Structure formats: C-alpha cells, structure tokens
Coordinates of C-alpha atoms in Angstrom, one line a residue:
X1 CA 100.2 93.5 101.2
X2 CA 97.4 94.0 98.9
X3 CA 97.5 92.2 95.6
X4 CA 97.9 95.5 93.5
X5 CA 101.0 96.3 95.4
X6 CA 102.3 92.8 95.0
X7 CA 101.5 92.9 91.2
X8 CA 103.4 96.0 90.8
X9 CA 106.4 95.0 92.8
X10 CA 106.4 91.5 90.6
X11 CA 106.0 94.0 87.3
X12 CA 108.8 96.2 88.2
X13 CA 111.2 93.1 88.9
X14 CA 110.3 91.4 85.7
X15 CA 110.2 94.3 83.4
X16 CA 112.8 97.1 84.9
X17 CA 110.3 100.0 85.0
X18 CA 106.7 100.9 85.9
X19 CA 104.0 101.4 83.0
X20 CA 102.2 104.9 82.6
X21 CA 104.6 107.1 84.8
X22 CA 103.9 110.8 83.9
X23 CA 107.6 112.1 82.4
X24 CA 106.6 115.6 81.5
X25 CA 106.5 118.7 83.0
X26 CA 102.9 119.7 84.7
X27 CA 102.0 123.0 83.7
X28 CA 98.3 124.8 83.8
X29 CA 96.6 121.6 84.3
X30 CA 98.1 119.5 81.9
X31 CA 101.2 117.5 81.3
X32 CA 103.3 118.8 78.8
X33 CA 106.7 118.4 77.1
X34 CA 109.7 120.6 78.2
X35 CA 110.7 123.7 75.7
X36 CA 113.5 121.8 74.6
X37 CA 113.9 117.6 74.1
X38 CA 116.2 117.2 76.7
X39 CA 116.0 114.2 79.1
X40 CA 117.4 113.2 82.2
X41 CA 117.0 109.4 83.4
X42 CA 115.9 108.4 87.1
X43 CA 118.0 105.6 88.5
X44 CA 116.7 103.0 91.1
X45 CA 119.5 103.4 93.6
X46 CA 118.6 99.6 95.0
X47 CA 119.7 98.2 91.4
X48 CA 122.1 101.2 90.6
X49 CA 120.1 101.2 86.6
X50 CA 118.2 103.8 85.2
X51 CA 114.2 102.9 85.1
X52 CA 113.0 105.9 83.6
X53 CA 113.0 109.4 81.8
X54 CA 111.9 112.7 82.3
X55 CA 111.5 116.5 80.8
X56 CA 113.9 118.5 82.0
X57 CA 112.2 122.5 82.3
X58 CA 114.4 125.6 81.2
X59 CA 113.8 129.2 82.1
X60 CA 111.1 129.3 79.4
X61 CA 109.0 126.4 81.2
X62 CA 109.7 128.2 84.6
X63 CA 108.5 131.2 83.5
X64 CA 105.3 129.3 81.9
X65 CA 104.3 127.9 85.3
X66 CA 104.9 130.6 87.2
X67 CA 102.6 133.0 85.0
X68 CA 99.8 130.0 85.3
X69 CA 100.2 130.0 89.1
X70 CA 99.8 134.0 89.5
X71 CA 97.1 134.1 87.0
X72 CA 95.3 130.7 89.1
X73 CA 96.2 132.9 92.2
X74 CA 94.7 136.3 91.1
X75 CA 91.8 134.9 89.1
X76 CA 90.5 131.9 90.8
X77 CA 92.6 130.6 94.1
X78 CA 92.5 133.2 96.5
X79 CA 88.6 133.9 95.7
X80 CA 88.0 130.5 96.6
X81 CA 85.7 129.9 99.7
X82 CA 87.9 128.3 102.9
X83 CA 85.7 125.9 103.0
X84 CA 85.9 124.8 99.0
X85 CA 89.9 124.7 99.8
X86 CA 89.1 122.3 102.2
X87 CA 86.9 120.0 100.4
X88 CA 89.8 120.0 97.7
X89 CA 92.5 119.3 100.0
X90 CA 90.6 116.4 101.5
X91 CA 89.7 115.1 98.2
X92 CA 93.4 115.0 97.2
X93 CA 94.1 113.1 100.4
X94 CA 91.5 110.6 99.8
X95 CA 93.1 109.6 96.2
X96 CA 96.5 110.0 98.1
X97 CA 95.3 107.3 100.1
X98 CA 93.8 105.4 97.2
X99 CA 96.9 105.3 95.0
X100 CA 99.0 104.5 97.9
X101 CA 100.1 101.4 96.3
X102 CA 101.7 102.9 93.3
X103 CA 102.9 106.0 95.1
X104 CA 104.9 103.6 97.7
X105 CA 106.4 101.7 95.1
X106 CA 107.3 104.7 92.8
X107 CA 109.0 106.4 95.9
X108 CA 111.0 103.3 96.8
X109 CA 112.4 102.6 93.3
X110 CA 113.0 106.3 93.0
X111 CA 114.7 107.1 96.1
X112 CA 116.1 103.8 97.4
X113 CA 114.6 103.9 100.6
X114 CA 112.6 100.7 102.0
X115 CA 108.7 100.4 101.0
X116 CA 107.5 100.4 104.6
X117 CA 109.7 103.7 105.0
X118 CA 107.6 104.6 101.6
X119 CA 104.4 103.7 102.7
X120 CA 104.7 105.9 106.0
X121 CA 105.8 108.8 104.0
X122 CA 102.6 108.6 102.0
X123 CA 100.2 107.7 105.0
X124 CA 101.8 111.0 106.6
X125 CA 101.0 113.3 103.1
X126 CA 97.8 112.4 103.2
X127 CA 97.6 113.4 106.8
X128 CA 99.3 116.5 106.3
X129 CA 96.6 117.3 103.7
X130 CA 93.8 116.6 105.6
X131 CA 95.5 118.4 108.7
X132 CA 95.5 121.3 106.6
X133 CA 92.2 120.9 105.0
X134 CA 90.9 121.2 108.7
X135 CA 92.7 124.7 108.8
X136 CA 91.9 126.2 105.6
X137 CA 88.5 127.9 107.2
X138 CA 90.1 128.7 110.5
X139 CA 92.6 131.6 109.5
X140 CA 90.8 134.3 111.9
X141 CA 92.1 137.6 112.6
X142 CA 92.0 139.9 115.6
X143 CA 90.4 143.1 116.7
X144 CA 92.5 145.3 118.4
X145 CA 90.9 147.7 121.4
X146 CA 91.6 151.2 120.3
X147 CA 88.8 152.5 122.4
X148 CA 84.5 153.1 121.2
X149 CA 85.3 155.5 118.4
X150 CA 87.3 152.9 116.1
X151 CA 87.1 149.5 115.0
X152 CA 90.3 148.0 114.2
X153 CA 91.1 144.5 112.7
X154 CA 93.3 142.3 111.0
X155 CA 92.9 140.1 108.3
X156 CA 95.3 136.9 107.2
X157 CA 95.7 137.7 103.3
X158 CA 97.7 134.8 101.0
X159 CA 101.1 135.7 99.8
X160 CA 100.3 134.7 96.3
X161 CA 103.0 132.6 94.0
X162 CA 105.0 130.2 96.4
X163 CA 107.9 128.2 95.3
X164 CA 109.0 124.5 96.4
X165 CA 112.4 123.0 95.9
X166 CA 112.1 119.3 97.2
X167 CA 115.0 117.4 98.3
X168 CA 115.6 114.0 97.4
X169 CA 115.5 112.2 100.4
X170 CA 111.6 112.6 101.3
X171 CA 110.3 113.8 97.7
X172 CA 106.9 113.0 98.8
X173 CA 106.2 114.2 102.3
X174 CA 108.3 117.4 102.0
X175 CA 106.5 118.8 99.1
X176 CA 103.1 117.7 100.9
X177 CA 104.3 119.6 103.8
X178 CA 105.1 122.8 101.8
X179 CA 102.3 122.9 99.6
X180 CA 99.3 121.9 102.1
X181 CA 99.4 125.1 103.8
X182 CA 100.5 127.0 101.3
X183 CA 97.4 126.1 99.1
X184 CA 95.0 125.9 102.1
X185 CA 96.1 129.8 102.8
X186 CA 95.4 130.4 99.2
X187 CA 98.4 131.1 98.0
X188 CA 99.4 129.0 94.6
X189 CA 102.2 126.5 94.1
X190 CA 105.1 125.7 91.9
X191 CA 107.2 122.7 92.7
X192 CA 110.7 122.1 91.4
X193 CA 111.4 118.4 92.5
X194 CA 115.0 116.9 92.9
X195 CA 116.6 115.6 90.1
X196 CA 116.9 112.2 91.3
X197 CA 113.4 111.9 92.6
X198 CA 110.8 113.5 90.4
X199 CA 108.2 111.0 89.7
X200 CA 105.8 111.3 93.2
X201 CA 105.4 114.8 92.1
X202 CA 104.4 114.1 89.2
X203 CA 101.9 111.6 90.1
X204 CA 100.7 113.9 92.6
X205 CA 100.0 116.7 90.3
X206 CA 97.7 114.3 88.7
X207 CA 95.7 113.5 91.8
X208 CA 95.5 117.0 92.3
X209 CA 93.9 117.3 88.7
X210 CA 91.8 114.4 89.8
X211 CA 90.6 116.2 92.8
X212 CA 89.5 119.0 91.0
X213 CA 91.9 121.8 91.8
X214 CA 91.5 124.6 89.3
X215 CA 94.4 124.8 86.6
X216 CA 97.6 126.5 87.7
X217 CA 97.1 126.3 91.2
X218 CA 99.9 123.6 91.3
X219 CA 102.4 123.3 89.1
X220 CA 105.3 120.8 88.7
X221 CA 108.9 121.7 86.7
X222 CA 111.4 118.8 86.9
X223 CA 114.9 119.3 86.0
X224 CA 118.1 120.6 87.3
X225 CA 118.8 123.1 89.8
X226 CA 120.6 125.6 87.4
X227 CA 118.1 124.9 84.5
X228 CA 115.2 125.2 86.5
X229 CA 115.4 125.9 90.2
X230 CA 117.6 129.0 90.2
X231 CA 115.0 130.7 88.0
X232 CA 112.3 129.8 90.0
X233 CA 113.6 131.2 92.8
X234 CA 114.7 134.3 91.6
X235 CA 111.4 135.1 89.8
X236 CA 109.8 138.3 90.6
X237 CA 106.1 136.8 90.5
X238 CA 107.5 134.3 93.6
X239 CA 106.6 135.7 96.6
X240 CA 107.8 132.9 99.0
X241 CA 110.1 130.1 98.9
X242 CA 110.1 126.9 100.9
X243 CA 113.6 125.0 100.8
X244 CA 114.7 122.1 102.3
X245 CA 118.7 121.1 101.2
X246 CA 121.9 121.6 102.0
X247 CA 123.2 124.9 103.6
X248 CA 125.0 126.2 100.8
X249 CA 122.2 125.9 98.3
X250 CA 120.0 127.7 101.4
X251 CA 122.2 130.7 101.1
X252 CA 122.2 130.9 97.8
X253 CA 118.3 130.3 97.6
X254 CA 117.8 133.3 100.4
X255 CA 120.3 135.5 98.2
X256 CA 118.2 135.0 95.0
X257 CA 114.8 135.5 97.0
X258 CA 116.0 138.8 99.2
X259 CA 116.6 140.7 95.4
X260 CA 112.8 140.0 95.3
X261 CA 112.1 140.9 98.8
X262 CA 110.4 137.5 99.0
X263 CA 110.1 135.4 102.3
X264 CA 111.8 132.3 102.3
X265 CA 111.6 129.3 104.6
X266 CA 114.5 127.0 105.1
X267 CA 115.2 123.6 106.3
X268 CA 118.6 122.7 105.9
X269 CA 121.7 120.7 107.2
X270 CA 121.7 119.2 110.9
X271 CA 124.1 117.3 113.0
X272 CA 121.6 116.0 116.0
X273 CA 122.4 115.0 119.0
X274 CA 121.0 112.1 121.3
X275 CA 121.7 112.2 124.7
X276 CA 122.0 109.1 126.9
X277 CA 122.3 109.8 130.6
X278 CA 123.3 107.5 133.1
X279 CA 119.9 106.9 134.6
X280 CA 118.1 106.3 131.6
X281 CA 116.8 102.9 130.2
X282 CA 119.3 101.5 128.0
X283 CA 117.5 99.3 126.2
X284 CA 115.2 102.1 124.8
X285 CA 118.1 104.4 124.4
X286 CA 119.8 101.8 122.1
X287 CA 116.5 101.3 120.0
X288 CA 115.9 104.9 119.8
X289 CA 119.6 105.5 118.8
X290 CA 119.1 103.1 116.2
X291 CA 116.3 104.1 114.3
X292 CA 117.5 107.9 115.0
X293 CA 120.5 107.3 112.7
X294 CA 119.5 104.3 110.4
X295 CA 116.0 105.0 109.3
X296 CA 116.0 106.1 105.6
X297 CA 119.7 104.9 105.6
X298 CA 120.6 107.9 107.7
X299 CA 119.5 110.0 105.1
X300 CA 117.4 112.6 107.2
X301 CA 118.2 116.2 108.2
X302 CA 117.0 115.5 111.5
X303 CA 118.7 112.4 112.2
X304 CA 120.2 111.5 115.5
X305 CA 123.9 111.3 114.0
X306 CA 125.3 111.7 117.3
X307 CA 125.4 109.7 120.5
X308 CA 126.2 111.7 123.5
X309 CA 126.9 109.2 126.1
X310 CA 127.6 109.1 130.1
X311 CA 130.4 107.3 130.8
X312 CA 129.1 104.9 133.0
X313 CA 127.0 103.3 130.5
X314 CA 129.1 104.0 127.7
X315 CA 130.4 100.7 127.0
X316 CA 126.9 98.8 127.5
X317 CA 125.0 100.9 125.9
X318 CA 127.6 100.8 122.6
X319 CA 127.6 96.9 123.1
X320 CA 123.9 96.9 122.8
X321 CA 123.5 99.1 119.9
X322 CA 126.3 97.3 117.7
X323 CA 124.5 94.0 118.9
X324 CA 121.4 95.6 117.3
X325 CA 123.2 97.1 114.2
X326 CA 124.2 93.5 113.4
X327 CA 120.9 92.0 113.0
X328 CA 119.7 95.1 110.3
X329 CA 119.3 93.8 106.8
X330 CA 120.2 95.7 103.4
X331 CA 118.6 95.2 100.3
X332 CA 116.6 96.5 97.6
X333 CA 113.7 98.9 98.8
X334 CA 110.9 96.4 97.7
X335 CA 112.0 93.9 99.5
X336 CA 111.8 95.7 102.7
X337 CA 115.0 95.0 104.1
X338 CA 115.8 97.2 107.2
X339 CA 117.8 99.8 105.7
X340 CA 117.5 100.6 101.8
X341 CA 120.3 102.0 99.4
X342 CA 122.1 105.3 99.6
X343 CA 120.0 107.6 96.8
X344 CA 122.7 108.0 94.0
X345 CA 126.1 107.1 93.2
X346 CA 127.6 110.8 93.9
X347 CA 126.1 110.8 97.3
X348 CA 127.4 107.2 98.3
X349 CA 131.0 108.7 97.2
X350 CA 130.5 111.4 100.1
X351 CA 129.8 109.1 102.8
X352 CA 132.7 106.8 101.7
X353 CA 135.2 109.5 101.6
X354 CA 134.2 110.9 105.0
X355 CA 134.9 106.8 106.2
X356 CA 138.1 106.6 104.0
X357 CA 139.1 109.7 106.0
X358 CA 138.4 108.5 109.6
X359 CA 140.3 105.0 108.8
X360 CA 143.6 107.0 108.0
X361 CA 142.7 109.1 111.0
X362 CA 142.7 105.9 113.1
X363 CA 139.2 106.6 114.3
X364 CA 137.4 103.7 116.1
X365 CA 134.9 101.9 114.0
X366 CA 132.8 99.7 116.5
X367 CA 131.0 98.6 113.4
X368 CA 130.4 98.9 109.6
X369 CA 132.2 101.4 108.0
X370 CA 132.2 100.1 104.1
X371 CA 130.3 100.6 100.7
X372 CA 128.2 97.5 99.7
X373 CA 125.6 96.4 97.7
X374 CA 122.6 94.2 97.7
X375 CA 123.4 90.9 99.0
X376 CA 120.8 89.5 97.1
X377 CA 121.8 90.9 93.6
X378 CA 125.3 92.4 94.0
X379 CA 124.0 95.5 92.7
X380 CA 123.2 98.7 94.1
X381 CA 124.4 101.7 96.1
X382 CA 124.4 100.5 99.8
X383 CA 126.5 101.7 102.9
X384 CA 126.7 99.7 106.2
X385 CA 125.2 100.7 109.1
X386 CA 128.1 102.1 110.8
X387 CA 129.2 103.2 114.3
X388 CA 132.0 105.3 114.9
X389 CA 133.5 106.0 118.6
X390 CA 135.2 107.8 121.2
X391 CA 135.1 111.2 118.7
X392 CA 136.4 114.7 120.2
X393 CA 134.4 117.6 119.8
X394 CA 136.2 119.1 116.8
X395 CA 136.4 115.9 114.3
X396 CA 135.0 116.9 111.3
X397 CA 132.7 113.8 112.2
X398 CA 130.8 115.9 114.6
X399 CA 131.1 119.0 112.9
X400 CA 129.9 117.9 109.4
X401 CA 126.9 116.4 108.1
X402 CA 127.2 113.3 106.6
X403 CA 124.0 112.2 105.8
X404 CA 124.2 108.8 105.7
X405 CA 124.4 105.5 108.1
X406 CA 127.1 106.9 109.9
X407 CA 126.6 107.5 114.1
X408 CA 129.5 109.1 116.1
X409 CA 129.9 108.6 119.9
X410 CA 130.7 111.2 121.9
X411 CA 131.7 110.5 125.8
X412 CA 130.6 112.6 128.7
X413 CA 131.1 112.3 132.4
X414 CA 128.2 114.6 133.5
X415 CA 124.7 116.4 131.8
X416 CA 126.6 119.7 132.0
X417 CA 129.1 118.3 129.6
X418 CA 126.4 116.4 127.3
X419 CA 124.5 120.0 127.0
X420 CA 128.0 122.0 126.2
X421 CA 128.6 119.0 123.4
X422 CA 125.0 119.1 122.1
X423 CA 125.2 122.9 121.4
X424 CA 128.6 122.4 120.0
X425 CA 128.2 122.5 116.5
X426 CA 127.0 125.1 113.9
X427 CA 123.2 123.2 113.8
X428 CA 120.3 123.3 115.4
X429 CA 117.5 121.2 114.0
X430 CA 116.9 118.5 116.5
X431 CA 117.8 116.8 119.7
X432 CA 117.0 113.8 121.7
X433 CA 117.4 113.1 125.5
X434 CA 116.4 109.4 127.2
X435 CA 116.9 109.8 130.9
X436 CA 114.2 108.9 133.5
X437 CA 114.5 112.3 135.6
X438 CA 111.9 114.6 134.0
X439 CA 113.2 117.4 135.4
X440 CA 116.8 116.9 134.3
X441 CA 115.1 116.2 130.9
X442 CA 113.4 119.5 130.6
X443 CA 116.3 121.6 131.9
X444 CA 118.0 120.0 128.3
X445 CA 115.2 120.7 126.4
X446 CA 115.1 124.2 127.7
X447 CA 119.0 124.8 127.0
X448 CA 120.0 123.0 124.0
X449 CA 119.5 125.2 121.1
X450 CA 117.6 123.5 118.4
X451 CA 114.1 123.6 116.8
X452 CA 112.6 120.7 118.3
X453 CA 113.5 118.0 121.2
X454 CA 112.5 114.3 121.6
X455 CA 112.6 113.3 125.2
X456 CA 112.7 109.1 125.5
X457 CA 111.6 108.5 122.0
X458 CA 113.4 110.1 118.7
X459 CA 111.4 111.3 116.0
X460 CA 107.9 111.8 118.4
X461 CA 105.4 113.9 117.1
X462 CA 103.5 114.1 114.3
X463 CA 101.9 116.4 111.3
X464 CA 100.5 119.0 114.3
X465 CA 104.3 119.6 115.7
X466 CA 106.3 122.5 114.2
X467 CA 109.1 121.4 112.2
X468 CA 112.4 123.6 111.7
X469 CA 115.6 124.6 112.4
X470 CA 118.1 127.0 114.4
X471 CA 121.8 128.6 113.4
X472 CA 122.7 126.6 110.0
X473 CA 119.5 124.2 110.1
X474 CA 118.0 127.2 108.7
X475 CA 114.8 129.0 110.0
X476 CA 110.8 129.3 109.6
X477 CA 108.6 126.5 110.6
X478 CA 106.6 123.8 108.7
X479 CA 104.0 121.6 109.8
X480 CA 101.5 122.5 112.7
X481 CA 99.6 125.5 112.5
X482 CA 103.0 127.6 112.8
X483 CA 103.6 126.5 109.1
X484 CA 100.6 129.1 108.3
X485 CA 102.2 132.0 108.9
X486 CA 104.7 131.6 106.1
X487 CA 102.2 131.9 103.6
X488 CA 100.1 134.5 105.0
X489 CA 100.4 138.2 105.2
X490 CA 98.7 140.5 107.7
X491 CA 97.0 143.2 107.2
X492 CA 95.5 145.5 109.4
X493 CA 92.3 147.9 108.9
X494 CA 91.1 151.0 111.3
X495 CA 88.3 152.9 110.8
X496 CA 86.6 155.8 112.9
X497 CA 83.1 155.2 113.7

C-alpha cells in the first residue's frame, strides 16, 4: 500500500468524506452545475451513510451534452488522425494509473466493493484504454474482386454520438470498456453513470480533459434514469446506445433507441452455471466456484450463481465449498475483507426477500442466508455468503437473477443432464466447466447457449476476449476487437475504371 493510498483511507475514516471530488456535470470540457439546483446523495454501502452529493441532470442538460458531443464529432473527432486518437487514449491510460489510488478509494466507497477489487477494476480499465489505443489505427477496410474494370472497397466509419448507461456494480471498468472502443473508432460519448456510483466517472472526465481530449468528446451527465437516462437513449442525435443493466430496463432502452433507428449493445442479466463433473479437480472446482459467486458480493452479471454438480462428488465438493465460505470475512471495503457490502439498502432488501421466501419454502441453507453488518462497526449493508442446496430446475432461485452472494446448487447424474440444466434458464451470459476430460469440456462448451465459456477457471480471459450474452442476457459484444464493430458503420465504394 502506497503512502498516498494509506493517507486517503485514514482521512476518509476520520472525516467521513473525500476532499475535492467533482460533484457537477461534465459538459463540453468543463464541470458545471445542472440546469436546476437538484442534488442527490451518494452513500457509502460499507457504513450505510452519505459521504457526498452531486448534481442531477435534466433533459435540458442531456440536450446540452448531446449537442456538445455531436459538434465535437462533426467538427473535430472524426477528423482526428487515428494515430492521434491512439496517443490520447494511451495518455489517458497512463493518467488513470497515476491516479489509481484516488480512483480505487472512490470506487470502494461509492460501490461497496473491496479495495482489492476496486484496484483490479482500475488496472483493467487502464489496460482497456491501452488495448483500444492500439486498435485505433488498425480499423482497415477490404477490397472486393469485381474484375479488372472495377475498384471496390469498404471503409469503416464512426457511427457518431454514442450513449453509455453505466451500472453500479462496475462503475469504472464498464464505463471504460464502452467508451474506449467508441473513441478509438472516432465516435464521441455521453455517459450516464448509475445513480449510486457517479464519482469515478466524474474523476475520469477530469483525467480525459488532462490527457488532451477535445471538448465534447466525452460528456458526463449524472442523475436519475427517468430524468437523465431516458432522454439520453431516446435523443435523435444518439446513433448507438451501450447499456448494461436489468432485462426490463434493457428492453425499454431498445424500444427508445428503435424510434431513432439507433443501434444498441445490451449486456443484461445472467444466471450462469458452474458445472463440476465427477472427474474434476475438486479443490480447483471449489475455489473457482467460491469466487465465481462471491466476488464483488455476487453483484456481477456473469457471476457463477448456479453450481451444477454430479451426484458422486456432490457431498465432497459441497463440504469443501462450505468450509471455504466459512473462512471468508465481511467488512468495509477499505479494510480489504474477502467480501464487501451490498451496493444499496434497496438492493439488500431484494436479496434478503429471496432468502426469506426460500426459508419459508424449506429450501436447504447449507451456509449463510441472512442480512448482517460490518462486524467492526455494526454498520453497513451486508449479506452473508450463502449456499442453497438441492434446488429443482423450476425453482425461482434457479430461474431468477438474485444479484447477490447466493449460490444455488443443482445435482445431476450425467454430463448430458448437466447440459440440459445449464441451458434451462432464459439467460445465456456465461458458464464454467470443471473436468479433466478436455473433449467433454469442449463438447459442453459447444452446446451450452452462452456468450462465453470458462474451462477449469471461472472468469478466465482478459480485455482481448469478447464479452456479451445470448437470450435474455442481451446481444452485441464488448471487449476485444469485436467491440469496435458496434461503433463503426461500413461504407462500400465501387468505381468503374
């Protein structure tokens, strides 16, 4: 831990706030107040108390932000040489790393996650910027063989102004994974952070300004979904919307974008399975499942929230998993426990309601199952890491996304039955497979309906690997070179010569 990081943490616990946080909107290259005096409070989930307030955007502010981005796109950014866009993205990545202490502490306080998780998010965000900096000057078209009398080729052009609706569970990395390929392609971006986690987006706006991005290339509008998000996704000058969040909201976003025939990328919910076959390394499967569901307190769209285990190893694997779960610690994220807080009081109630109902119905609770508090302070919004055993395929704990530290266990007698259960929900975001038989693993990977498959390591991959879902988990892909397609339109040029 650096001296600066330690000082930031000490000051926060002493004062209950962070100094010099930007609290306004960021429009046209500067921080500014909203068109009204309305403010919202941001809460530290680890203490269940407010630590700062911020301006709320209105439709008027959204219009200003979109107009700013449209002007920057039309007059400056799409004309900027790809090599220059690359240089600026690399500069932003370097500044992100230089400011990682402040960003990590801010994300921990704003979201409730652990400091280690926040630091990982900042590092991966810097890597995303570097990756797309390297891609900016490699968006190449093709030539088409029409014969000696024609020259036919394609161009990749930026789509224009893009809107980015950011979730609260990964406020930094989800923002960067959207705007980095958009800016690399020559688009401009208007970002609406989640209502509970606005501050890293605002800090990053200042970093992009310092890096030298032209005014209007990146605009940030805080506020509610109704007053800021809805006007943004329905704005006629927005040509692409990237949304991460719930299925219901995603459907509404798609409907709003459809009125303007704007394209969308939707990364929605998940109920992803972890399959543990009888020949797997049980220790590896237990460790992988542990963090598949309990990372970020289970508040991950692609969390491995279902364990599908063959009956012959069910008891042994469950015992190991329960033992590991008992050793996890809860607490304020800045003290770096195993698991941090639930993001909001409202979401904590949603998770708890699932467990109240489960207990009433006699579901076997192998571990946890209760709301709790930081054992050091008695404060905060926390939920025990929870394991529910022997669930049936149609149970709501299998079919519905809980989005918390709750693992639902299903028992099967074969790999074929595991495949059937893996595909047995309306979601298709991710899946994990633990087996020593690579042929069996690859057959399952082929047949499971999901956007990404992990074999013998859950969350395997990196910024280079496309990410996105099937079915109700959405469509379109983020990360990797595939993400650039969302922000480009293809123009074909054919000349008779």
